[in-house]
mmCIF file of C-alpha atoms in Angstrom:
data_model
loop_
_atom_site.group_PDB
_atom_site.id
_atom_site.type_symbol
_atom_site.label_atom_id
_atom_site.label_comp_id
_atom_site.label_asym_id
_atom_site.label_seq_id
_atom_site.Cartn_x
_atom_site.Cartn_y
_atom_site.Cartn_z
ATOM 1 C CA MET A 3 90.393 -26.299 -145.890
ATOM 2 C CA THR A 4 90.071 -25.239 -149.503
ATOM 3 C CA ASP A 5 87.311 -22.603 -149.364
ATOM 4 C CA PRO A 6 89.169 -19.262 -149.630
ATOM 5 C CA GLN A 7 86.436 -17.361 -147.772
ATOM 6 C CA LEU A 8 86.538 -19.841 -144.918
ATOM 7 C CA ARG A 9 90.325 -19.632 -144.762
ATOM 8 C CA THR A 10 90.026 -15.843 -144.556
ATOM 9 C CA ALA A 11 87.415 -16.202 -141.806
ATOM 10 C CA TYR A 12 89.674 -18.387 -139.685
ATOM 11 C CA TYR A 13 92.593 -16.043 -140.268
ATOM 12 C CA ARG A 14 90.470 -13.144 -138.972
ATOM 13 C CA CYS A 15 89.874 -15.087 -135.754
ATOM 14 C CA ARG A 16 93.572 -15.906 -135.491
ATOM 15 C CA ARG A 17 94.377 -12.188 -135.648
ATOM 16 C CA LEU A 18 91.851 -11.452 -132.917
ATOM 17 C CA ASN A 19 93.468 -14.082 -130.728
ATOM 18 C CA ALA A 20 96.983 -12.798 -131.386
ATOM 19 C CA GLN A 21 95.976 -9.195 -130.750
ATOM 20 C CA HIS A 22 93.817 -9.551 -127.652
ATOM 21 C CA GLY A 23 94.771 -12.809 -125.971
ATOM 22 C CA ARG A 24 98.532 -12.977 -125.772
ATOM 23 C CA THR A 25 98.639 -15.749 -123.179
ATOM 24 C CA TYR A 26 96.010 -17.825 -124.964
ATOM 25 C CA PHE A 27 97.654 -17.278 -128.336
ATOM 26 C CA LEU A 28 101.057 -18.265 -127.004
ATOM 27 C CA ALA A 29 99.556 -21.442 -125.571
ATOM 28 C CA THR A 30 97.841 -22.337 -128.849
ATOM 29 C CA ARG A 31 101.237 -22.594 -130.539
ATOM 30 C CA LEU A 32 101.648 -25.815 -128.552
ATOM 31 C CA LEU A 33 98.601 -27.416 -130.178
ATOM 32 C CA THR A 34 98.672 -29.440 -133.368
ATOM 33 C CA THR A 35 98.169 -27.471 -136.566
ATOM 34 C CA ALA A 36 94.719 -29.033 -136.963
ATOM 35 C CA GLN A 37 93.601 -27.888 -133.508
ATOM 36 C CA ARG A 38 94.671 -24.258 -133.755
ATOM 37 C CA PRO A 39 92.078 -22.879 -136.226
ATOM 38 C CA PRO A 40 89.011 -24.061 -134.256
ATOM 39 C CA ILE A 41 90.485 -22.730 -131.009
ATOM 40 C CA HIS A 42 91.153 -19.394 -132.719
ATOM 41 C CA ALA A 43 87.563 -19.381 -134.016
ATOM 42 C CA LEU A 44 86.076 -19.980 -130.572
ATOM 43 C CA TYR A 45 88.305 -17.374 -128.955
ATOM 44 C CA GLY A 46 87.779 -14.894 -131.796
ATOM 45 C CA PHE A 47 84.006 -15.135 -131.499
ATOM 46 C CA ALA A 48 84.059 -14.633 -127.724
ATOM 47 C CA ARG A 49 86.501 -11.722 -128.001
ATOM 48 C CA TRP A 50 84.538 -10.026 -130.776
ATOM 49 C CA VAL A 51 81.213 -10.119 -128.915
ATOM 50 C CA ASP A 52 82.830 -9.165 -125.607
ATOM 51 C CA ASP A 53 84.373 -6.097 -127.245
ATOM 52 C CA LEU A 54 80.923 -5.008 -128.409
ATOM 53 C CA VAL A 55 79.520 -4.898 -124.882
ATOM 54 C CA ASP A 56 82.686 -3.363 -123.431
ATOM 55 C CA ASP A 57 82.249 -0.197 -125.499
ATOM 56 C CA LEU A 58 82.683 2.657 -122.998
ATOM 57 C CA SER A 59 79.913 4.596 -124.739
ATOM 58 C CA ALA A 60 77.470 1.755 -124.070
ATOM 59 C CA PRO A 61 75.119 3.684 -121.724
ATOM 60 C CA ALA A 62 74.282 6.038 -124.565
ATOM 61 C CA ARG A 63 74.090 3.184 -127.080
ATOM 62 C CA ARG A 64 72.415 0.470 -125.017
ATOM 63 C CA ALA A 65 69.409 0.059 -127.330
ATOM 64 C CA GLU A 66 71.711 -0.051 -130.347
ATOM 65 C CA LEU A 67 73.942 -2.654 -128.705
ATOM 66 C CA HIS A 68 70.935 -4.813 -127.839
ATOM 67 C CA GLN A 69 69.969 -4.709 -131.504
ATOM 68 C CA MET A 70 73.507 -5.606 -132.532
ATOM 69 C CA LEU A 71 73.488 -8.606 -130.193
ATOM 70 C CA ASP A 72 70.109 -9.632 -131.613
ATOM 71 C CA GLN A 73 71.613 -9.526 -135.083
ATOM 72 C CA VAL A 74 74.700 -11.469 -134.003
ATOM 73 C CA GLU A 75 72.600 -14.127 -132.322
ATOM 74 C CA GLN A 76 70.288 -14.497 -135.312
ATOM 75 C CA GLU A 77 73.162 -14.758 -137.774
ATOM 76 C CA LEU A 78 74.945 -17.203 -135.478
ATOM 77 C CA LYS A 79 71.775 -19.314 -135.339
ATOM 78 C CA THR A 80 71.735 -19.295 -139.126
ATOM 79 C CA GLY A 81 75.347 -20.443 -139.242
ATOM 80 C CA LEU A 82 74.832 -23.147 -136.613
ATOM 81 C CA GLU A 83 71.931 -24.484 -138.682
ATOM 82 C CA GLY A 84 74.346 -25.020 -141.560
ATOM 83 C CA LEU A 85 73.350 -22.039 -143.661
ATOM 84 C CA ARG A 86 75.798 -19.498 -145.073
ATOM 85 C CA THR A 87 76.727 -16.471 -142.988
ATOM 86 C CA GLU A 88 78.694 -13.559 -144.371
ATOM 87 C CA HIS A 89 80.464 -12.321 -141.239
ATOM 88 C CA PRO A 90 83.902 -13.977 -141.106
ATOM 89 C CA VAL A 91 83.958 -14.537 -137.330
ATOM 90 C CA LEU A 92 80.510 -16.119 -137.382
ATOM 91 C CA ALA A 93 81.401 -18.191 -140.434
ATOM 92 C CA ALA A 94 84.478 -19.606 -138.718
ATOM 93 C CA VAL A 95 82.820 -20.352 -135.389
ATOM 94 C CA SER A 96 79.805 -21.942 -137.119
ATOM 95 C CA HIS A 97 82.119 -24.178 -139.140
ATOM 96 C CA THR A 98 83.998 -25.128 -135.969
ATOM 97 C CA ALA A 99 80.781 -25.886 -134.090
ATOM 98 C CA ALA A 100 79.552 -28.153 -136.875
ATOM 99 C CA ARG A 101 82.861 -29.923 -137.342
ATOM 100 C CA HIS A 102 83.311 -30.655 -133.629
ATOM 101 C CA ALA A 103 79.634 -31.172 -132.693
ATOM 102 C CA ILE A 104 79.608 -28.308 -130.180
ATOM 103 C CA GLU A 105 76.189 -27.840 -128.617
ATOM 104 C CA PRO A 106 74.368 -24.692 -129.795
ATOM 105 C CA ALA A 107 73.102 -24.132 -126.234
ATOM 106 C CA LEU A 108 76.648 -23.264 -125.171
ATOM 107 C CA PHE A 109 76.615 -20.289 -127.533
ATOM 108 C CA SER A 110 73.156 -19.243 -126.336
ATOM 109 C CA ASP A 111 74.396 -19.237 -122.729
ATOM 110 C CA PHE A 112 77.371 -17.134 -123.768
ATOM 111 C CA MET A 113 75.145 -14.575 -125.456
ATOM 112 C CA THR A 114 72.940 -14.402 -122.354
ATOM 113 C CA SER A 115 75.914 -13.371 -120.227
ATOM 114 C CA MET A 116 77.029 -10.827 -122.808
ATOM 115 C CA ARG A 117 73.579 -9.231 -122.625
ATOM 116 C CA MET A 118 73.919 -9.046 -118.852
ATOM 117 C CA ASP A 119 76.891 -6.709 -119.311
ATOM 118 C CA LEU A 120 74.518 -4.098 -120.751
ATOM 119 C CA THR A 121 72.242 -4.013 -117.720
ATOM 120 C CA VAL A 122 73.951 -5.654 -114.713
ATOM 121 C CA HIS A 123 76.714 -3.623 -113.079
ATOM 122 C CA GLU A 124 77.384 -5.516 -109.856
ATOM 123 C CA TYR A 125 76.717 -8.889 -108.249
ATOM 124 C CA PRO A 126 75.408 -9.171 -104.683
ATOM 125 C CA THR A 127 76.548 -12.767 -104.094
ATOM 126 C CA ARG A 128 78.847 -15.458 -105.447
ATOM 127 C CA GLU A 129 75.787 -17.309 -106.709
ATOM 128 C CA ALA A 130 74.743 -14.282 -108.759
ATOM 129 C CA LEU A 131 78.255 -13.885 -110.165
ATOM 130 C CA ASN A 132 78.387 -17.583 -111.024
ATOM 131 C CA THR A 133 75.313 -17.133 -113.200
ATOM 132 C CA TYR A 134 77.237 -14.617 -115.283
ATOM 133 C CA VAL A 135 80.490 -16.602 -115.255
ATOM 134 C CA HIS A 136 78.721 -19.741 -116.421
ATOM 135 C CA GLY A 137 77.929 -18.107 -119.755
ATOM 136 C CA SER A 138 80.970 -15.882 -120.047
ATOM 137 C CA ALA A 139 83.637 -18.495 -119.249
ATOM 138 C CA ALA A 140 82.492 -21.942 -118.089
ATOM 139 C CA VAL A 141 80.737 -22.720 -121.366
ATOM 140 C CA ILE A 142 83.885 -21.773 -123.269
ATOM 141 C CA GLY A 143 85.680 -24.536 -121.408
ATOM 142 C CA LEU A 144 83.011 -26.892 -122.709
ATOM 143 C CA GLN A 145 83.232 -25.470 -126.231
ATOM 144 C CA VAL A 146 86.961 -26.156 -126.535
ATOM 145 C CA LEU A 147 86.798 -29.623 -124.962
ATOM 146 C CA PRO A 148 85.801 -31.465 -128.191
ATOM 147 C CA VAL A 149 88.666 -29.740 -130.017
ATOM 148 C CA LEU A 150 91.224 -30.638 -127.354
ATOM 149 C CA GLY A 151 89.955 -34.199 -127.028
ATOM 150 C CA THR A 152 89.943 -36.400 -123.932
ATOM 151 C CA VAL A 153 91.181 -39.832 -122.899
ATOM 152 C CA CYS A 154 87.899 -40.442 -121.085
ATOM 153 C CA PRO A 155 84.240 -39.678 -121.771
ATOM 154 C CA GLN A 156 83.898 -35.912 -122.177
ATOM 155 C CA SER A 157 81.331 -35.854 -119.394
ATOM 156 C CA GLU A 158 84.072 -36.857 -116.925
ATOM 157 C CA ALA A 159 86.335 -34.004 -118.026
ATOM 158 C CA ALA A 160 83.552 -31.405 -118.262
ATOM 159 C CA PRO A 161 83.540 -30.279 -114.587
ATOM 160 C CA TYR A 162 87.265 -29.557 -114.751
ATOM 161 C CA ALA A 163 86.946 -27.740 -118.081
ATOM 162 C CA THR A 164 84.236 -25.463 -116.698
ATOM 163 C CA ALA A 165 86.269 -24.866 -113.541
ATOM 164 C CA LEU A 166 89.312 -23.819 -115.558
ATOM 165 C CA GLY A 167 87.169 -21.444 -117.594
ATOM 166 C CA ARG A 168 85.891 -19.927 -114.348
ATOM 167 C CA ALA A 169 89.406 -19.670 -112.929
ATOM 168 C CA PHE A 170 90.655 -17.780 -115.987
ATOM 169 C CA GLN A 171 87.655 -15.436 -115.819
ATOM 170 C CA LEU A 172 88.048 -14.796 -112.086
ATOM 171 C CA THR A 173 91.710 -14.010 -112.671
ATOM 172 C CA ASN A 174 90.710 -11.467 -115.305
ATOM 173 C CA PHE A 175 88.220 -9.917 -112.884
ATOM 174 C CA LEU A 176 90.949 -9.436 -110.281
ATOM 175 C CA ARG A 177 93.453 -8.081 -112.786
ATOM 176 C CA ASP A 178 90.913 -5.682 -114.312
ATOM 177 C CA VAL A 179 89.172 -4.282 -111.218
ATOM 178 C CA GLY A 180 90.214 -0.734 -112.133
ATOM 179 C CA GLU A 181 89.265 -0.965 -115.803
ATOM 180 C CA ASP A 182 85.919 -2.530 -114.967
ATOM 181 C CA LEU A 183 85.191 0.273 -112.506
ATOM 182 C CA ASP A 184 85.804 2.743 -115.338
ATOM 183 C CA ARG A 185 83.004 0.943 -117.207
ATOM 184 C CA GLY A 186 80.768 1.126 -114.155
ATOM 185 C CA ARG A 187 81.073 -2.586 -113.349
ATOM 186 C CA VAL A 188 82.212 -4.617 -110.346
ATOM 187 C CA TYR A 189 82.714 -8.337 -110.928
ATOM 188 C CA LEU A 190 83.435 -9.239 -107.289
ATOM 189 C CA PRO A 191 80.638 -10.491 -104.985
ATOM 190 C CA ALA A 192 79.404 -7.574 -102.886
ATOM 191 C CA ASP A 193 78.726 -9.667 -99.796
ATOM 192 C CA GLU A 194 82.239 -11.126 -99.797
ATOM 193 C CA LEU A 195 83.746 -7.646 -100.129
ATOM 194 C CA ALA A 196 81.465 -6.322 -97.375
ATOM 195 C CA ALA A 197 82.909 -8.910 -94.967
ATOM 196 C CA PHE A 198 86.126 -6.843 -95.122
ATOM 197 C CA GLY A 199 84.404 -3.441 -95.010
ATOM 198 C CA VAL A 200 84.688 -2.868 -98.772
ATOM 199 C CA ASP A 201 81.977 -1.553 -101.080
ATOM 200 C CA ARG A 202 81.815 0.029 -104.540
ATOM 201 C CA GLU A 203 82.506 3.502 -103.131
ATOM 202 C CA ARG A 204 85.725 2.346 -101.460
ATOM 203 C CA LEU A 205 86.862 0.668 -104.691
ATOM 204 C CA VAL A 206 86.169 3.875 -106.635
ATOM 205 C CA TRP A 207 88.101 5.866 -104.009
ATOM 206 C CA CYS A 208 91.087 3.544 -104.465
ATOM 207 C CA ARG A 209 90.813 3.738 -108.254
ATOM 208 C CA GLN A 210 90.845 7.527 -108.191
ATOM 209 C CA ARG A 211 94.030 7.525 -106.101
ATOM 210 C CA GLY A 212 95.751 4.549 -107.703
ATOM 211 C CA ILE A 213 96.168 2.730 -104.396
ATOM 212 C CA ALA A 214 94.710 -0.204 -102.482
ATOM 213 C CA ASP A 215 93.993 0.531 -98.841
ATOM 214 C CA ARG A 216 94.267 -2.085 -96.111
ATOM 215 C CA LYS A 217 90.620 -3.174 -96.265
ATOM 216 C CA VAL A 218 90.748 -3.599 -100.019
ATOM 217 C CA GLN A 219 94.015 -5.520 -99.767
ATOM 218 C CA ARG A 220 92.430 -7.999 -97.362
ATOM 219 C CA ALA A 221 89.320 -8.351 -99.512
ATOM 220 C CA LEU A 222 91.361 -8.989 -102.655
ATOM 221 C CA ALA A 223 93.596 -11.460 -100.814
ATOM 222 C CA ASP A 224 90.440 -13.409 -100.009
ATOM 223 C CA GLN A 225 89.360 -13.316 -103.680
ATOM 224 C CA VAL A 226 92.800 -14.513 -104.809
ATOM 225 C CA ALA A 227 92.620 -17.425 -102.356
ATOM 226 C CA ARG A 228 89.184 -18.409 -103.652
ATOM 227 C CA THR A 229 90.436 -18.273 -107.228
ATOM 228 C CA ARG A 230 93.466 -20.420 -106.427
ATOM 229 C CA ALA A 231 91.116 -23.036 -104.981
ATOM 230 C CA THR A 232 89.284 -23.128 -108.316
ATOM 231 C CA TYR A 233 92.605 -23.677 -110.104
ATOM 232 C CA ARG A 234 93.470 -26.531 -107.760
ATOM 233 C CA PHE A 235 90.259 -28.331 -108.661
ATOM 234 C CA ALA A 236 90.629 -27.620 -112.389
ATOM 235 C CA GLU A 237 94.185 -28.959 -112.417
ATOM 236 C CA HIS A 238 92.958 -32.546 -112.160
ATOM 237 C CA GLY A 239 91.357 -32.222 -115.579
ATOM 238 C CA ILE A 240 94.563 -31.670 -117.519
ATOM 239 C CA ALA A 241 95.525 -35.341 -117.291
ATOM 240 C CA LEU A 242 92.122 -36.200 -118.801
ATOM 241 C CA LEU A 243 92.922 -34.366 -122.036
ATOM 242 C CA LYS A 244 94.558 -36.010 -125.017
ATOM 243 C CA PRO A 245 98.347 -35.874 -124.589
ATOM 244 C CA CYS A 246 98.777 -33.531 -127.564
ATOM 245 C CA SER A 247 96.559 -30.943 -125.828
ATOM 246 C CA ARG A 248 98.072 -31.023 -122.355
ATOM 247 C CA PRO A 249 101.080 -28.718 -122.960
ATOM 248 C CA CYS A 250 98.822 -25.964 -124.295
ATOM 249 C CA ILE A 251 96.412 -26.041 -121.367
ATOM 250 C CA ALA A 252 99.203 -26.553 -118.844
ATOM 251 C CA THR A 253 100.979 -23.447 -120.176
ATOM 252 C CA ALA A 254 97.848 -21.305 -119.953
ATOM 253 C CA PHE A 255 97.184 -22.785 -116.500
ATOM 254 C CA THR A 256 100.637 -21.790 -115.279
ATOM 255 C CA LEU A 257 100.789 -18.332 -116.847
ATOM 256 C CA TYR A 258 97.328 -17.298 -115.693
ATOM 257 C CA GLN A 259 98.179 -18.257 -112.136
ATOM 258 C CA ASP A 260 101.278 -16.112 -112.528
ATOM 259 C CA ILE A 261 98.932 -13.124 -112.934
ATOM 260 C CA LEU A 262 97.668 -13.828 -109.425
ATOM 261 C CA ASP A 263 101.289 -13.914 -108.241
ATOM 262 C CA ARG A 264 101.882 -10.478 -109.769
ATOM 263 C CA ILE A 265 98.785 -9.128 -107.993
ATOM 264 C CA VAL A 266 100.056 -10.438 -104.657
ATOM 265 C CA GLU A 267 103.547 -9.038 -105.284
ATOM 266 C CA ALA A 268 101.986 -5.613 -105.924
ATOM 267 C CA ASP A 269 100.287 -5.752 -102.498
ATOM 268 C CA TYR A 270 96.952 -6.181 -104.281
ATOM 269 C CA ASN A 271 97.122 -2.748 -105.862
ATOM 270 C CA VAL A 272 95.121 -3.440 -109.018
ATOM 271 C CA PHE A 273 94.310 0.232 -109.496
ATOM 272 C CA GLY A 274 97.589 1.676 -110.722
ATOM 273 C CA GLY A 275 98.104 -0.608 -113.708
ATOM 274 C CA ARG A 276 97.553 -4.118 -114.994
ATOM 275 C CA ALA A 277 99.304 -7.074 -113.420
ATOM 276 C CA VAL A 278 101.426 -8.392 -116.288
ATOM 277 C CA VAL A 279 103.530 -11.534 -116.489
ATOM 278 C CA PRO A 280 106.998 -10.566 -117.826
ATOM 279 C CA ASN A 281 107.761 -11.648 -121.370
ATOM 280 C CA SER A 282 110.820 -13.535 -120.125
ATOM 281 C CA ARG A 283 108.643 -15.663 -117.845
ATOM 282 C CA ARG A 284 106.039 -16.240 -120.569
ATOM 283 C CA ALA A 285 108.726 -17.252 -123.036
ATOM 284 C CA GLY A 286 110.426 -19.537 -120.534
ATOM 285 C CA VAL A 287 107.248 -21.452 -119.718
ATOM 286 C CA ALA A 288 106.278 -21.749 -123.378
ATOM 287 C CA LEU A 289 109.731 -22.796 -124.534
ATOM 288 C CA ALA A 290 109.963 -25.500 -121.881
ATOM 289 C CA ALA A 291 106.645 -26.907 -123.060
ATOM 290 C CA MET A 292 107.607 -26.575 -126.722
ATOM 291 C CA SER A 293 110.873 -28.406 -126.141
ATOM 292 C CA ALA A 294 108.970 -31.336 -124.709
ATOM 293 C CA VAL A 295 106.502 -31.271 -127.611
ATOM 294 C CA LEU A 296 109.236 -31.214 -130.247
ATOM 295 C CA ALA A 297 111.297 -33.891 -128.543
ATOM 296 C CA ASN A 298 108.280 -36.137 -128.358
ATOM 297 C CA ARG A 299 107.289 -35.580 -131.985
ATOM 298 C CA THR A 300 110.841 -36.250 -133.135
ATOM 299 C CA ALA A 301 111.152 -39.409 -131.093
ATOM 300 C CA ASN A 302 107.657 -40.498 -132.154
ATOM 301 C CA THR A 303 107.524 -42.778 -129.163
ATOM 302 C CA GLY A 304 104.445 -41.404 -127.411
ATOM 303 C CA TRP A 305 103.999 -38.727 -124.820
ATOM 304 C CA TRP A 306 106.724 -39.579 -122.337
ATOM 305 C CA PHE A 307 106.196 -36.791 -119.857
ATOM 306 C CA THR A 308 103.607 -36.954 -117.132
ATOM 307 C CA SER A 309 104.772 -34.024 -115.027
ATOM 308 C CA TRP A 310 103.844 -30.980 -117.119
ATOM 309 C CA ARG A 311 104.464 -28.206 -114.603
#
């Protein structure tokens, strides 16, 4: 990559990843040097747009934010068509999309979900939530798949990639229940919560007091169990990736499930603070994976490990 502006654009995305996605960024260190920039570009774009719609002043700026998203989408379209775009994040992600033949429709679906955040504040059913999650997370699994590479046709790995994207997103929803309530949003299916006697008002009551009552604990336990089931399905896809990509995804897979463990250990109290995986645990998982990567590269005898957990 010799274009100085393009190098600067990718570096901007790398900073976004390092600043906002600690687990993802840690995992990317296990990728090859050629794979990291496009992954940073895809994450940086998603993070940048998501931050726009997460602005706490959004109700007063909704029309302005719609216009900003229109501008982003138009400039992204320009970049995806191979024309020059000045914004560094859009320049990097457009270059990545062209280089790895990522379908433009995946970016359109993402933008559709981001627009939903400006007008949709709760989801009555799992089906309704899945519509949002498809664009906000599942398509990102499909975006990164060409960069990671597969040992089979990509179509065979695609269902697992989308499932892992959903699992990561559902984990974020559970971790961030309190913060999302502060933005006026609930990303948990209302009918599934209602089965345990929980509604938005009860969640707000718990948020105001920094506690999770018994009904909310049971409802969140059910959501954690559903999310773990999604991880179990997604796990089968890791073996379908190219060997050089497996340690990265396996590390993110493990550490994101650890967030669920922290939620359970806190008795499902997601209102008093974020569930955080300790740095010692994060470092231990990453170092174990890195040791295997380095040993394999030094030996240059192929990827000898099949058990990555």
